[in-house]
XYZ file of C-alpha atoms in Angstrom:
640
model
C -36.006 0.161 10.316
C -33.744 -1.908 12.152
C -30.615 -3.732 10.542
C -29.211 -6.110 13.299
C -27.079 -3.730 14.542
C -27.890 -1.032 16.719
C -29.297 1.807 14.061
C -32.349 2.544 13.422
C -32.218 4.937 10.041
C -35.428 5.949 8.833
C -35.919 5.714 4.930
C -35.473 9.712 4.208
C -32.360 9.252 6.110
C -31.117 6.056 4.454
C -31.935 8.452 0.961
C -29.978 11.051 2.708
C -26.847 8.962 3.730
C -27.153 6.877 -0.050
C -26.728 9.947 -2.088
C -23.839 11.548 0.389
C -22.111 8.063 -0.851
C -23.260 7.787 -4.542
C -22.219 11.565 -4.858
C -18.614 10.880 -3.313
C -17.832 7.744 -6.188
C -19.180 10.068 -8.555
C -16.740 13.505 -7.625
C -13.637 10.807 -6.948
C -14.640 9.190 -10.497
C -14.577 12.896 -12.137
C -11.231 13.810 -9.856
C -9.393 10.669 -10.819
C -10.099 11.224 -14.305
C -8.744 14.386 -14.924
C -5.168 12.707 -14.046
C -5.591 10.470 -17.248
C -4.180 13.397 -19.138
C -0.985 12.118 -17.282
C -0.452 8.825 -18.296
C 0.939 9.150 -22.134
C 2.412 6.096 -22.130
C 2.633 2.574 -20.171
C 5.548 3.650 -17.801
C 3.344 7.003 -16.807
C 0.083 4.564 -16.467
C 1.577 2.583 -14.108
C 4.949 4.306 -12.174
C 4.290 8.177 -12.980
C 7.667 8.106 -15.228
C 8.885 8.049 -11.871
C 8.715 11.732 -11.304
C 6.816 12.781 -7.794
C 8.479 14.501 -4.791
C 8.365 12.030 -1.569
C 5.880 14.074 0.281
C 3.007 13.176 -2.695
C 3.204 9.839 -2.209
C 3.635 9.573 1.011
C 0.384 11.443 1.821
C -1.159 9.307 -0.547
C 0.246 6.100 1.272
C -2.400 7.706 4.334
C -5.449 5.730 2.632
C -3.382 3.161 1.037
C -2.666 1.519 4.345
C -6.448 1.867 5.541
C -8.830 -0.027 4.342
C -12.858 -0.791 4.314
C -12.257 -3.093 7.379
C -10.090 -1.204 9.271
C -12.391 1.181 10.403
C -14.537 -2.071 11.474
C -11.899 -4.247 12.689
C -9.845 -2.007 14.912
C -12.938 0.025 16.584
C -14.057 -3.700 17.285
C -10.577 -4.563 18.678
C -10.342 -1.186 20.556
C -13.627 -1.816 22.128
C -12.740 -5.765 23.355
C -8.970 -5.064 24.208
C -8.385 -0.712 23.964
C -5.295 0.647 22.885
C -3.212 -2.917 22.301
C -5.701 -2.413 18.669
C -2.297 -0.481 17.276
C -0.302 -2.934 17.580
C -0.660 -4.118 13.985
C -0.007 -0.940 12.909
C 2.954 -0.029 15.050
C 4.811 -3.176 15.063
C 7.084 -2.400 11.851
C 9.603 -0.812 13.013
C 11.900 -3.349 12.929
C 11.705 -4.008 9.475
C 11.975 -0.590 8.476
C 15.879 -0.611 8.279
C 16.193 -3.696 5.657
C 13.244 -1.926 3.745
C 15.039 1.595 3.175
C 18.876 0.158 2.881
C 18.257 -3.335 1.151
C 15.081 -4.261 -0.420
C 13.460 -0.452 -1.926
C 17.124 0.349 -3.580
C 17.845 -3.027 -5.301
C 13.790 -2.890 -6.374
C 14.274 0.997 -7.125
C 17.976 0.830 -9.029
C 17.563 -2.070 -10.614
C 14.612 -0.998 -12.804
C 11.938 -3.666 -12.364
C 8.894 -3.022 -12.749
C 7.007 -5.994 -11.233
C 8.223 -7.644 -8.122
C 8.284 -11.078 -10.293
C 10.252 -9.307 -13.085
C 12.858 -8.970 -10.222
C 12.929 -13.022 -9.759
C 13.656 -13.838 -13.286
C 16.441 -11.765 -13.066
C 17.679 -12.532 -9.941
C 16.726 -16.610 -10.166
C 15.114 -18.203 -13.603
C 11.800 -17.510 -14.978
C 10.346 -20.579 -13.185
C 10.738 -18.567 -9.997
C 8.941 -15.517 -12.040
C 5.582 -17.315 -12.729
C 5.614 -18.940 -9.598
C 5.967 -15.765 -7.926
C 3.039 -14.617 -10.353
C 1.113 -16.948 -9.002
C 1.414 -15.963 -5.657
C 1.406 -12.419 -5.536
C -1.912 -12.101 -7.629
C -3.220 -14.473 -5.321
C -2.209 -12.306 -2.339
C -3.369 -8.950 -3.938
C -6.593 -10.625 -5.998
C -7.619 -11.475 -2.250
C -7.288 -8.214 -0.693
C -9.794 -6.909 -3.672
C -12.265 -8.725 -3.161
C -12.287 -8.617 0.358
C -12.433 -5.080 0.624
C -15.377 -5.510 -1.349
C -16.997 -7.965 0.593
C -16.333 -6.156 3.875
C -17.741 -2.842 2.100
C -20.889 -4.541 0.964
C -21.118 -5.780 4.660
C -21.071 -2.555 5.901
C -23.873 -1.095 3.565
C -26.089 -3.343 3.687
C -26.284 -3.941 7.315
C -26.289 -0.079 8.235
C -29.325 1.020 4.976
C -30.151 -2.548 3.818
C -29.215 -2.643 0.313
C -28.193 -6.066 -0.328
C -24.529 -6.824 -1.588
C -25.957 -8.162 -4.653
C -26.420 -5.053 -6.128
C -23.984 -2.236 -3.863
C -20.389 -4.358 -4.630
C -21.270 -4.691 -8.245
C -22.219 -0.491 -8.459
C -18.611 -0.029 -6.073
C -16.530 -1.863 -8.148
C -17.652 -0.409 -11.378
C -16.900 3.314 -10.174
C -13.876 2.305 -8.917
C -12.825 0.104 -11.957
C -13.938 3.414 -14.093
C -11.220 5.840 -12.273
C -7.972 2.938 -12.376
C -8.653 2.270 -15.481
C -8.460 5.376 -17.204
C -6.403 7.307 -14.888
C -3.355 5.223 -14.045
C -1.272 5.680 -11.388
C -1.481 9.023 -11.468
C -4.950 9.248 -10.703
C -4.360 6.661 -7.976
C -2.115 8.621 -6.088
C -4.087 12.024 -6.314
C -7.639 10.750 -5.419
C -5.565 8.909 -2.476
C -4.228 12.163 -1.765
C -7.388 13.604 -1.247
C -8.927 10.656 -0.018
C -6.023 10.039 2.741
C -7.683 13.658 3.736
C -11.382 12.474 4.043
C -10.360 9.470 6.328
C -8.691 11.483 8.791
C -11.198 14.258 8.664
C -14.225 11.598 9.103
C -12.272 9.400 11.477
C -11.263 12.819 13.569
C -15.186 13.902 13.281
C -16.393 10.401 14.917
C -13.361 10.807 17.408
C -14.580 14.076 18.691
C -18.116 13.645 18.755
C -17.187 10.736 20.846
C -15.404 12.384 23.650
C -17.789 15.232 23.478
C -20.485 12.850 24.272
C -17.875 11.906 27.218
C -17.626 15.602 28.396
C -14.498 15.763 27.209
C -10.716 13.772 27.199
C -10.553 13.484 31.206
C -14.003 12.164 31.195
C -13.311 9.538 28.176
C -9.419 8.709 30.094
C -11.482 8.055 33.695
C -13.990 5.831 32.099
C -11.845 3.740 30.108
C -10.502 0.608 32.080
C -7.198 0.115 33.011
C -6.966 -2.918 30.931
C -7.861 -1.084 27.815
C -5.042 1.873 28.503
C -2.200 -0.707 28.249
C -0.361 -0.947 24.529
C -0.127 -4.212 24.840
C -2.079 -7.427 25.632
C -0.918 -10.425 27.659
C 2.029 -12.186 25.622
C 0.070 -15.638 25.023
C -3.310 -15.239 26.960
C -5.878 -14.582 24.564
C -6.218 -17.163 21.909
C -7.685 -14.861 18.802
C -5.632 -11.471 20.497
C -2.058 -12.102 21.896
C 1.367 -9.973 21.264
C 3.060 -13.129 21.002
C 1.271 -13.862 18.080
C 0.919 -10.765 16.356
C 4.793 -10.321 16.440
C 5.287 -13.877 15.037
C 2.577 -13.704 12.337
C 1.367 -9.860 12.220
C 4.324 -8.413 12.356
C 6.654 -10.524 11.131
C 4.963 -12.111 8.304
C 2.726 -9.146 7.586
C 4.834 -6.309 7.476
C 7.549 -7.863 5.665
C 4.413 -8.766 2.711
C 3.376 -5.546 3.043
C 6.327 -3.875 2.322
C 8.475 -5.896 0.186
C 5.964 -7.960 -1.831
C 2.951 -5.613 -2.026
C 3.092 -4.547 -5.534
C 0.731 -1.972 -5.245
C 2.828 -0.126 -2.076
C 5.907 -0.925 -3.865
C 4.763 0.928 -7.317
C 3.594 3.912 -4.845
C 7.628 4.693 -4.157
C 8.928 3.946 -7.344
C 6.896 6.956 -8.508
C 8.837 8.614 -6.497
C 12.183 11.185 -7.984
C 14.883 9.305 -6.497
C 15.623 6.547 -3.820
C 16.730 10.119 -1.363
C 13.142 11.099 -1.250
C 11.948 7.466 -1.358
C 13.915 7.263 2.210
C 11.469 10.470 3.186
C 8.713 8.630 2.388
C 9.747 5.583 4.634
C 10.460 7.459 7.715
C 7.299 9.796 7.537
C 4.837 6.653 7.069
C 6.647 4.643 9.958
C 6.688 7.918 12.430
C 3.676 9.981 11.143
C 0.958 8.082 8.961
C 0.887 4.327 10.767
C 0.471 6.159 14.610
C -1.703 8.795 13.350
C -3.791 5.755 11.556
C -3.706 3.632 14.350
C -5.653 6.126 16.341
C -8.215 7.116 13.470
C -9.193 3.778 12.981
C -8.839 2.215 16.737
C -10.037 5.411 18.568
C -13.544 5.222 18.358
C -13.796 1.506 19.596
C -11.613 3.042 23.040
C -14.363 5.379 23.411
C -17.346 3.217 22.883
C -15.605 1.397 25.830
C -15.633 4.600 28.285
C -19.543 5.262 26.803
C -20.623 1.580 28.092
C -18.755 2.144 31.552
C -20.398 5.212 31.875
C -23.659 4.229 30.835
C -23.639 1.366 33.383
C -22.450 3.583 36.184
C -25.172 6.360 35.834
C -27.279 3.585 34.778
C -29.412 4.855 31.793
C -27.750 6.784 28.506
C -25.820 9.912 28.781
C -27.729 13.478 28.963
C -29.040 14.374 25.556
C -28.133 10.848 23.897
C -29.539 7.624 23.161
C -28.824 4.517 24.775
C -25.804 3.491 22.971
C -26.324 -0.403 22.821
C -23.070 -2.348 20.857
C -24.923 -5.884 20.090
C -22.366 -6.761 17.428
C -18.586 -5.704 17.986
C -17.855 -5.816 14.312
C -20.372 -2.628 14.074
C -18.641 -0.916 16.676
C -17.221 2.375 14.682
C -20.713 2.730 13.266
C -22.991 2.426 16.239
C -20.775 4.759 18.236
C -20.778 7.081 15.299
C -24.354 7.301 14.447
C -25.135 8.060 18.286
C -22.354 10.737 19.500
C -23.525 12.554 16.375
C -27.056 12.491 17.503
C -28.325 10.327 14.367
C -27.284 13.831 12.093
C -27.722 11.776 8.879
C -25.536 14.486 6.267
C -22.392 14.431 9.158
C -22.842 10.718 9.366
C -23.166 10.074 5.432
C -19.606 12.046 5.766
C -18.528 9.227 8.169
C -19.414 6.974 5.922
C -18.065 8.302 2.500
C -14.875 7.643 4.786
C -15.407 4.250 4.688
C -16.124 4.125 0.617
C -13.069 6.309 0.760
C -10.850 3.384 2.679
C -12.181 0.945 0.345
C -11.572 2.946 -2.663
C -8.120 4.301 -2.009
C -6.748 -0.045 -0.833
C -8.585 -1.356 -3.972
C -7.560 1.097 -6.443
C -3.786 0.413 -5.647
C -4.354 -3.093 -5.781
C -5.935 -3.010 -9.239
C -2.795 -0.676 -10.517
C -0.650 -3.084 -8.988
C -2.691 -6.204 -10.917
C -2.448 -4.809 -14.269
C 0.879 -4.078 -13.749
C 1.669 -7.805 -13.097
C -0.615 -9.184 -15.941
C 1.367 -6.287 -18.631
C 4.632 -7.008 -17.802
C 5.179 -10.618 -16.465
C 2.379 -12.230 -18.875
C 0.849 -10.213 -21.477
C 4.234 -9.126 -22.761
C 6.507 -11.530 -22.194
C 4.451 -14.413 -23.574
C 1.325 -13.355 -25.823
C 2.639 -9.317 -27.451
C 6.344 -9.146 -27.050
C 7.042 -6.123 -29.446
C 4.039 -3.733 -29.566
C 3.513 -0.024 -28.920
C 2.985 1.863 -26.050
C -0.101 2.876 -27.471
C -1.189 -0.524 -27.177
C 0.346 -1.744 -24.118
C -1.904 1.282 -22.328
C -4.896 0.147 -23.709
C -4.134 -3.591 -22.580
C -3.543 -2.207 -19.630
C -6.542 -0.964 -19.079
C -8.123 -4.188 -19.964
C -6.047 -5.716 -17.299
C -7.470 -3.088 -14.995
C -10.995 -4.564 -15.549
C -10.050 -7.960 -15.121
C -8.571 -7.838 -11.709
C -11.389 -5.387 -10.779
C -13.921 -8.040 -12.145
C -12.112 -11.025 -10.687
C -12.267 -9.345 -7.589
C -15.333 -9.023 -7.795
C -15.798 -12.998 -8.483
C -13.848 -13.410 -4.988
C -16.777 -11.710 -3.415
C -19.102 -15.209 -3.801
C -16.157 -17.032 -1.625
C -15.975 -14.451 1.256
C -19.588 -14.568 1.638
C -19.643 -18.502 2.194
C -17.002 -18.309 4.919
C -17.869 -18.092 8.546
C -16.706 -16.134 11.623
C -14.962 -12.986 12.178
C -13.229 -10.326 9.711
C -10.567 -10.981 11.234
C -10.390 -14.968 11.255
C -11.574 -14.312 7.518
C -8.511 -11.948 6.427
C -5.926 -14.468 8.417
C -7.459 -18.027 6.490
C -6.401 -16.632 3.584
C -3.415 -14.316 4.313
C -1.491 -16.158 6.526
C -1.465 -19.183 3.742
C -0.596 -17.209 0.889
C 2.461 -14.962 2.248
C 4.927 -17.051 4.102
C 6.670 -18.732 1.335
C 7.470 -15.860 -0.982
C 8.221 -12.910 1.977
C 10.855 -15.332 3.171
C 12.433 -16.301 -1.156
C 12.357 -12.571 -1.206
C 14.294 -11.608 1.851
C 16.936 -14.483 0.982
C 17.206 -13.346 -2.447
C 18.055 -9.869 -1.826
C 20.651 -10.616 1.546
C 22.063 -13.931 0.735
C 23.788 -13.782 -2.944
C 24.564 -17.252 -2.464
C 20.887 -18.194 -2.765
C 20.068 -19.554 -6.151
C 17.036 -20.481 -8.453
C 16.961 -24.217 -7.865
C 16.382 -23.115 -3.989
C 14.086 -20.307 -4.521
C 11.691 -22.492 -7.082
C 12.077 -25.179 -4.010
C 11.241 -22.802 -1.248
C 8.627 -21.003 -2.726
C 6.727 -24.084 -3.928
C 7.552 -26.502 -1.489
C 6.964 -23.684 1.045
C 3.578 -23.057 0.179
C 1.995 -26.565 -0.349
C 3.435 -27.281 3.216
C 2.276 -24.550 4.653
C -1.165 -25.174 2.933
C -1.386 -28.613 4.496
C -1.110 -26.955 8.196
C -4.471 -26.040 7.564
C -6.184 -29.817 7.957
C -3.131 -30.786 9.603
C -2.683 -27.936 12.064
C -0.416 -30.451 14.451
C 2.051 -30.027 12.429
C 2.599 -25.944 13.893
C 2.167 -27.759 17.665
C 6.213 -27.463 17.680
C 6.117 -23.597 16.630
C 2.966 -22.966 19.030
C 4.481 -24.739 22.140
C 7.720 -22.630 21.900
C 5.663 -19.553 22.620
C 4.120 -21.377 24.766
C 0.791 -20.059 23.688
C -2.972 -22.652 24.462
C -3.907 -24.936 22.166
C -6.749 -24.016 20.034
C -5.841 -26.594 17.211
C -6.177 -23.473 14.951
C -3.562 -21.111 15.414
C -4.378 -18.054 13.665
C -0.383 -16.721 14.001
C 1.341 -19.180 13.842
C 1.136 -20.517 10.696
C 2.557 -17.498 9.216
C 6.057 -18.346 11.503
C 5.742 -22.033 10.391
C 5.427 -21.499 6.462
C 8.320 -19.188 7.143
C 10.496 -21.568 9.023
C 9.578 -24.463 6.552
C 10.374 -22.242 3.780
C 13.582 -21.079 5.138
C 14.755 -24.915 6.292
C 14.175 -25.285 2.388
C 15.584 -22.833 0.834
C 18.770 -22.565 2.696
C 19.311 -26.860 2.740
C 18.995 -26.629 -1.389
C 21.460 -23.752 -1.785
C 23.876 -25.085 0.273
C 23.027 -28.933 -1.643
C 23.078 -27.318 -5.055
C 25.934 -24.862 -4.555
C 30.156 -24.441 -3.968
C 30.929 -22.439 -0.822
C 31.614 -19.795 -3.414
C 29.454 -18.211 -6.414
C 30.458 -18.721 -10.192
C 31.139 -15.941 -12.059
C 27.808 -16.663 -14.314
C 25.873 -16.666 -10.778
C 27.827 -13.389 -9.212
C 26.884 -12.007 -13.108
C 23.410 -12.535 -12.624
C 22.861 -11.235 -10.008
C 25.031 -8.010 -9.587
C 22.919 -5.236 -8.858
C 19.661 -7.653 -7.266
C 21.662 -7.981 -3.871
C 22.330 -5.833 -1.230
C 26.208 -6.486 -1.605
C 25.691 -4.982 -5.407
C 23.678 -1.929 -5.026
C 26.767 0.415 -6.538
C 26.236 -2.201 -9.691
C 22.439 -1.581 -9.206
C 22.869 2.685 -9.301
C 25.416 1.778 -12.372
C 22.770 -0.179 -14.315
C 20.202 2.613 -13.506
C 21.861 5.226 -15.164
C 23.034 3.598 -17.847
C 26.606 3.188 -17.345
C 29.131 4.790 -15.597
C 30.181 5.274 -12.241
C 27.545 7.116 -10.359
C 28.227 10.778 -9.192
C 27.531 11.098 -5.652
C 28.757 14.376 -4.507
C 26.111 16.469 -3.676
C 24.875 19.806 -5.275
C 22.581 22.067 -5.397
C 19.034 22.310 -6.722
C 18.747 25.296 -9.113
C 15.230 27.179 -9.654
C 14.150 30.092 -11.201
C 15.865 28.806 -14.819
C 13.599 29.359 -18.364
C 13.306 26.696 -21.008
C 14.404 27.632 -24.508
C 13.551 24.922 -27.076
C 16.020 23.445 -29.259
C 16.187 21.063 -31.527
C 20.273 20.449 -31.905
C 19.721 19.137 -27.965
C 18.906 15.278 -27.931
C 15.626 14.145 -26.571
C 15.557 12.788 -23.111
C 18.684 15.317 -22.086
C 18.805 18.863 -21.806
C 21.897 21.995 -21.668
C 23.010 24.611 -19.154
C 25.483 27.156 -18.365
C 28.758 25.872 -17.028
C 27.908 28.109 -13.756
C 24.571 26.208 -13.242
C 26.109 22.748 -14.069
C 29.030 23.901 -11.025
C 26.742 24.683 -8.896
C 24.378 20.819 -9.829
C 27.890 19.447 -9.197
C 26.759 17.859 -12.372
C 28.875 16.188 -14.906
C 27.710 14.942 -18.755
C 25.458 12.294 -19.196
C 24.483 12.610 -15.270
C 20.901 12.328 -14.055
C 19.499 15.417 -13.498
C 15.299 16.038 -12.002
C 13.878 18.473 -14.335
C 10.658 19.980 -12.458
C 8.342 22.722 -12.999
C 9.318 25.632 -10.284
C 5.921 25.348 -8.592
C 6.799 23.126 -5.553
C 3.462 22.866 -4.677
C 2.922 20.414 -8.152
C 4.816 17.868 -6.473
C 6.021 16.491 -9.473
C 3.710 16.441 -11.102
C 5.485 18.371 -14.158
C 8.866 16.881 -14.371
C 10.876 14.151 -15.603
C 14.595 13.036 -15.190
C 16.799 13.348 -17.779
C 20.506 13.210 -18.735
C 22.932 16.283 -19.007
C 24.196 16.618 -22.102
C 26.927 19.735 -23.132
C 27.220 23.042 -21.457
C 26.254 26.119 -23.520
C 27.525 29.686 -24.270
C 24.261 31.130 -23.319
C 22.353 32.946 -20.311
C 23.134 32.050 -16.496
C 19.336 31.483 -16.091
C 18.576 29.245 -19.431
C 18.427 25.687 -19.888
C 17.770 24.007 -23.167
C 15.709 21.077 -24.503
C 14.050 19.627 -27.495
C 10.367 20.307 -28.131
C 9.451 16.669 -27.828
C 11.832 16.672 -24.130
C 9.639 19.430 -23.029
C 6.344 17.707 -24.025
C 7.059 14.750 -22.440
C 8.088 16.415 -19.353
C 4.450 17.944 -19.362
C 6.225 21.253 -18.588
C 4.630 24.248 -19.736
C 5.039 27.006 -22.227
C 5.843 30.494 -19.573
C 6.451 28.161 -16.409
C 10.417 27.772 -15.435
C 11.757 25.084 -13.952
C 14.151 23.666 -11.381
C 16.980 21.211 -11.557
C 18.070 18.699 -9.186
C 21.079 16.308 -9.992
C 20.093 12.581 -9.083
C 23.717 11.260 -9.867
């Protein structure tokens, strides 16, 4: 039967391709839940006591940054404009620097564990809830719009109507979160992150097979489409100008420093060393590998139309390969180059459920993280259990997944592209708080009377640019960019500039040239002037101990109970060769690298003992919580 775009899929096959799907959510459902047994307490639930090696993460990060659409929305932007489809993906390099030195530490050090926890302390808690408000608007969107983009993708390839596929997709995914924790998010992403470059490779391949192979697809593809970039201003919906200005600019610095979900994925991580590993190997490995799996196939479906037209009839042992709709690029292009084969293309597809489910699952995480600790908490159970702050949790898990959900019945009533869609929204929301952020963390001087300002004032300016769009002409006419009298980019430039007019005019209104000593106070360790305060606070006094040691393996736990819980004891040779001194973090880890973390813990060196060389000592309730095991030994690593 035919679905409006390009595929006809019989019903056996639409069976066929259904149950490849409904048996994926089912084995990710069963593989996220086994990493419940990991969250013990509120702190494991949602940061993973903070105990992975960087390379876990990072992998995980792989489906993080892909989701449901991007499959969709780059193949379609590969096909119209080729290779310039990466540039969202490889224009944030620039940022990368104030990320790993500036922002991640402070966030990292300083022990918060929502991104609007971090504005009470750094500002008021006016600037926390207003900050609440945004950021769940920001991440509440990207939920349900990876739904509705999902549900757009099922039911125009097998017919199934939204109304019933979101609902089933967001109740397997809500299942997994909210049992699992983040510790289930990052190992189904893990294995997810897998699947999408598998699947993406598999359409990739068939592709250029169908070619006759990389010179053929190279030959065939115009020149236009080989360039990395499009014209600066040229194309109204698709110009660098404007993805630098609103893209990258705008978008990266969300995505980095206000995402809660990406930035809970590196404070799992053992220390802000390996956090730095993580940075570097998603800027130069996972965002240019991604930018191919997701943009690739829409470069080839370009060389298969060329072709096509040239020998004038489909290619030898193929269909016709017709693209009516852009949007359905990826899955036209897939469904032909691997000659309709409905179990490789339910693969394909799983990929997609796979993007959706590893974007939304973070999101959720990072949601109930938000409602716990900046409302629940604070204002309605102030002094409860962990016991019952994980089961809240998990309540919070549902609502975001359900509200979500709710956001689906907006998307639908909207008109035009994905893309158009994903800016309306996005490009409203973020301006006002990336901008509070990045002046909070590199200008101490900035205070809470100018962040409430910014952020507020900010926002309901930046709001009004949308029936008043002549008031971004100025911003638009200095790129000199047409006229559309919509400007998709540039509102994210002029909420900044508006936001940063405001906030820096207030501080400067509301201030002395120089900090009080209650201001510097409050915010030592939140700035990037403070970040030996911030490593001070961390560890709980004390100057931190930088000079670097060794990591010691091969060591065997001996339980006992004179040792205080949450430190541990070791030979004087070991602790000379940690270049460890008392009460000094130290990374306790199972000796199986291979766990990445998952066994371990940090904890604090307490005295040396008279024993073995290759014993170190803790208290039975240290070693539980540690989730080492009885037999296994461990390694140490001192932090500082």
């Amino acid at each position: 039967m035919e679905h409006g775009m390009g595929l006809n899929i019989g019903q056996d096959a639409t069976f066929v391709i259904g149950s490849i799907i409904v048996g994926y959510f089912i084995l990710i459902s069963v593989f996220g839940g086994y990493f419940a047994r990991f969250s013990r307490n509120i702190n494991d639930f949602f940061y993973s006591g903070q105990r992975f090696a960087w390379w876990l993460p990072a992998a995980s990060m792989i489906a993080t940054g892909i989701g449901s659409y991007s499959f969709l929305k780059y193949s379609e932007q590969g096909f119209n404009t080729g290779m310039s489809s990466s540039l969202t993906y490889m224009n944030d390099w620039f940022i990368v620097p104030f990320f790993m030195f500036g922002w991640l530490p402070i966030v990292y050090f300083s022990r918060v564990k929502s991104i609007p926890e971090y504005f009470e302390r750094r500002f008021n808690k006016t600037a926390r809830y207003v900050a609440v408000f945004i950021i769940m608007a920001y991440m509440l969107f990207y939920i349900g719009y990876n739904l509705f983009t999902i549900g757009i993708a099922i039911e125009g390839m097998v017919g199934w109507p939204m109304l019933w596929t979101i609902p089933i997709v967001a109740t397997f995914l809500g299942a997994y979160v909210t049992f699992g924790g983040q510790t289930a998010v990052i190992f189904t992403d893990l294995f997810q992150g897998v699947m999408l470059y598998v699947a993406g490779g598999l359409a990739i391949f068939a592709g250029i097979y169908a070619l006759g192979g990389f010179d053929e697809f190279w030959g065939w593809l115009p020149i236009t489409h080989r360039l990395p970039f499009v014209h600066l201003t040229e194309n109204v919906k698709f110009n660098t100008s404007g993805l630098f200005w609103g893209e990258a600019l705008a978008g990266s610095i969300a995505f980095t420093f206000m995402n809660q979900g990406f930035i809970m994925r590196y404070l799992t991580i053992k220390s802000i060393h390996d956090c730095r590993k993580a940075v570097v190997f998603n800027v130069l490995v996972t965002l240019p590998v991604s930018a191919i799996v997701v943009g690739a196939v829409g470069w080839i479906a370009k060389s298969l139309v060329a072709k096509q037209a040239f020998v004038g009839g489909a290619l030898a042992g193929y269909n016709p390969i017709v693209i009516e709709n852009t949007f359905h690029t990826f899955l036209v292009v897939a469904w032909e180059t691997l000659l309709q084969n409905t179990w490789l293309f339910g693969f394909v597809v799983a990929a997609l459920t796979a993007a959706l489910m590893s974007t939304i699952d973070t999101l959720i995480n990072a949601c109930a993280a938000i409602m716990i600790y900046d409302i629940y908490k604070p204002l309605i159970k102030q002094d409860e259990t962990d016991t019952h702050y994980l089961k809240a949790a998990r309540w919070a898990s549902v609502i975001a997944t359900a509200t979500g959900l709710i956001l689906v019945i907006w998307f639908a009533q909207q008109k035009g592209s994905l893309m158009s869609i994903h800016y309306k929204g996005i490009m409203v929301i973020i301006p006002a708080i990336v901008t509070t952020i990045f002046l909070g963390a590199f200008w101490r001087r900035f205070n809470a009377t100018a962040a409430v300002s910014a952020m507020v004032l900010g926002s309901i300016l930046t709001l009004l640019s949308v029936p008043y769009p002549e008031l971004i002409k100025p911003l638009a006419a200095f790129v000199k960019g047409p006229q559309n009298g919509v400007y998709i980019y540039m509102r994210a430039l002029f909420g900044m500039c508006i936001t940063t007019v405001i906030g820096v005019s207030v501080t400067l209104l509301t201030t002395k040239y120089k900090a009080t000593k209650a201001e510097l106070k409050k915010s030592k360790g939140l700035t990037i002037c403070t970040l030996d305060d911030a490593m001070s606070i961390y560890r709980g006094g004390g100057k931190p101990n930088h000079t670097v040691g060794e990591k010691v393996g091969d060591l065997n736990v001996v339980i006992d109970e004179s040792i205080p819980t949450k430190t541990f004891s070791a030979s004087a040779s070991v602790m000379k060769r940690l270049k460890a001194n008392p009460s000094d973090i130290v990374y306790v880890e199972d000796n199986r690298r291979w766990l990445g973390g998952l066994r371990a813990g940090h904890i604090k060196a307490h005295d040396i003992h008279q024993g073995e060389d290759d014993v170190v000592m803790l208290s039975a309730q240290t070693f539980h919580d540690l989730y080492l095991l009885e037999g296994k030994q461990v390694r140490l690593e001192k932090i500082f």
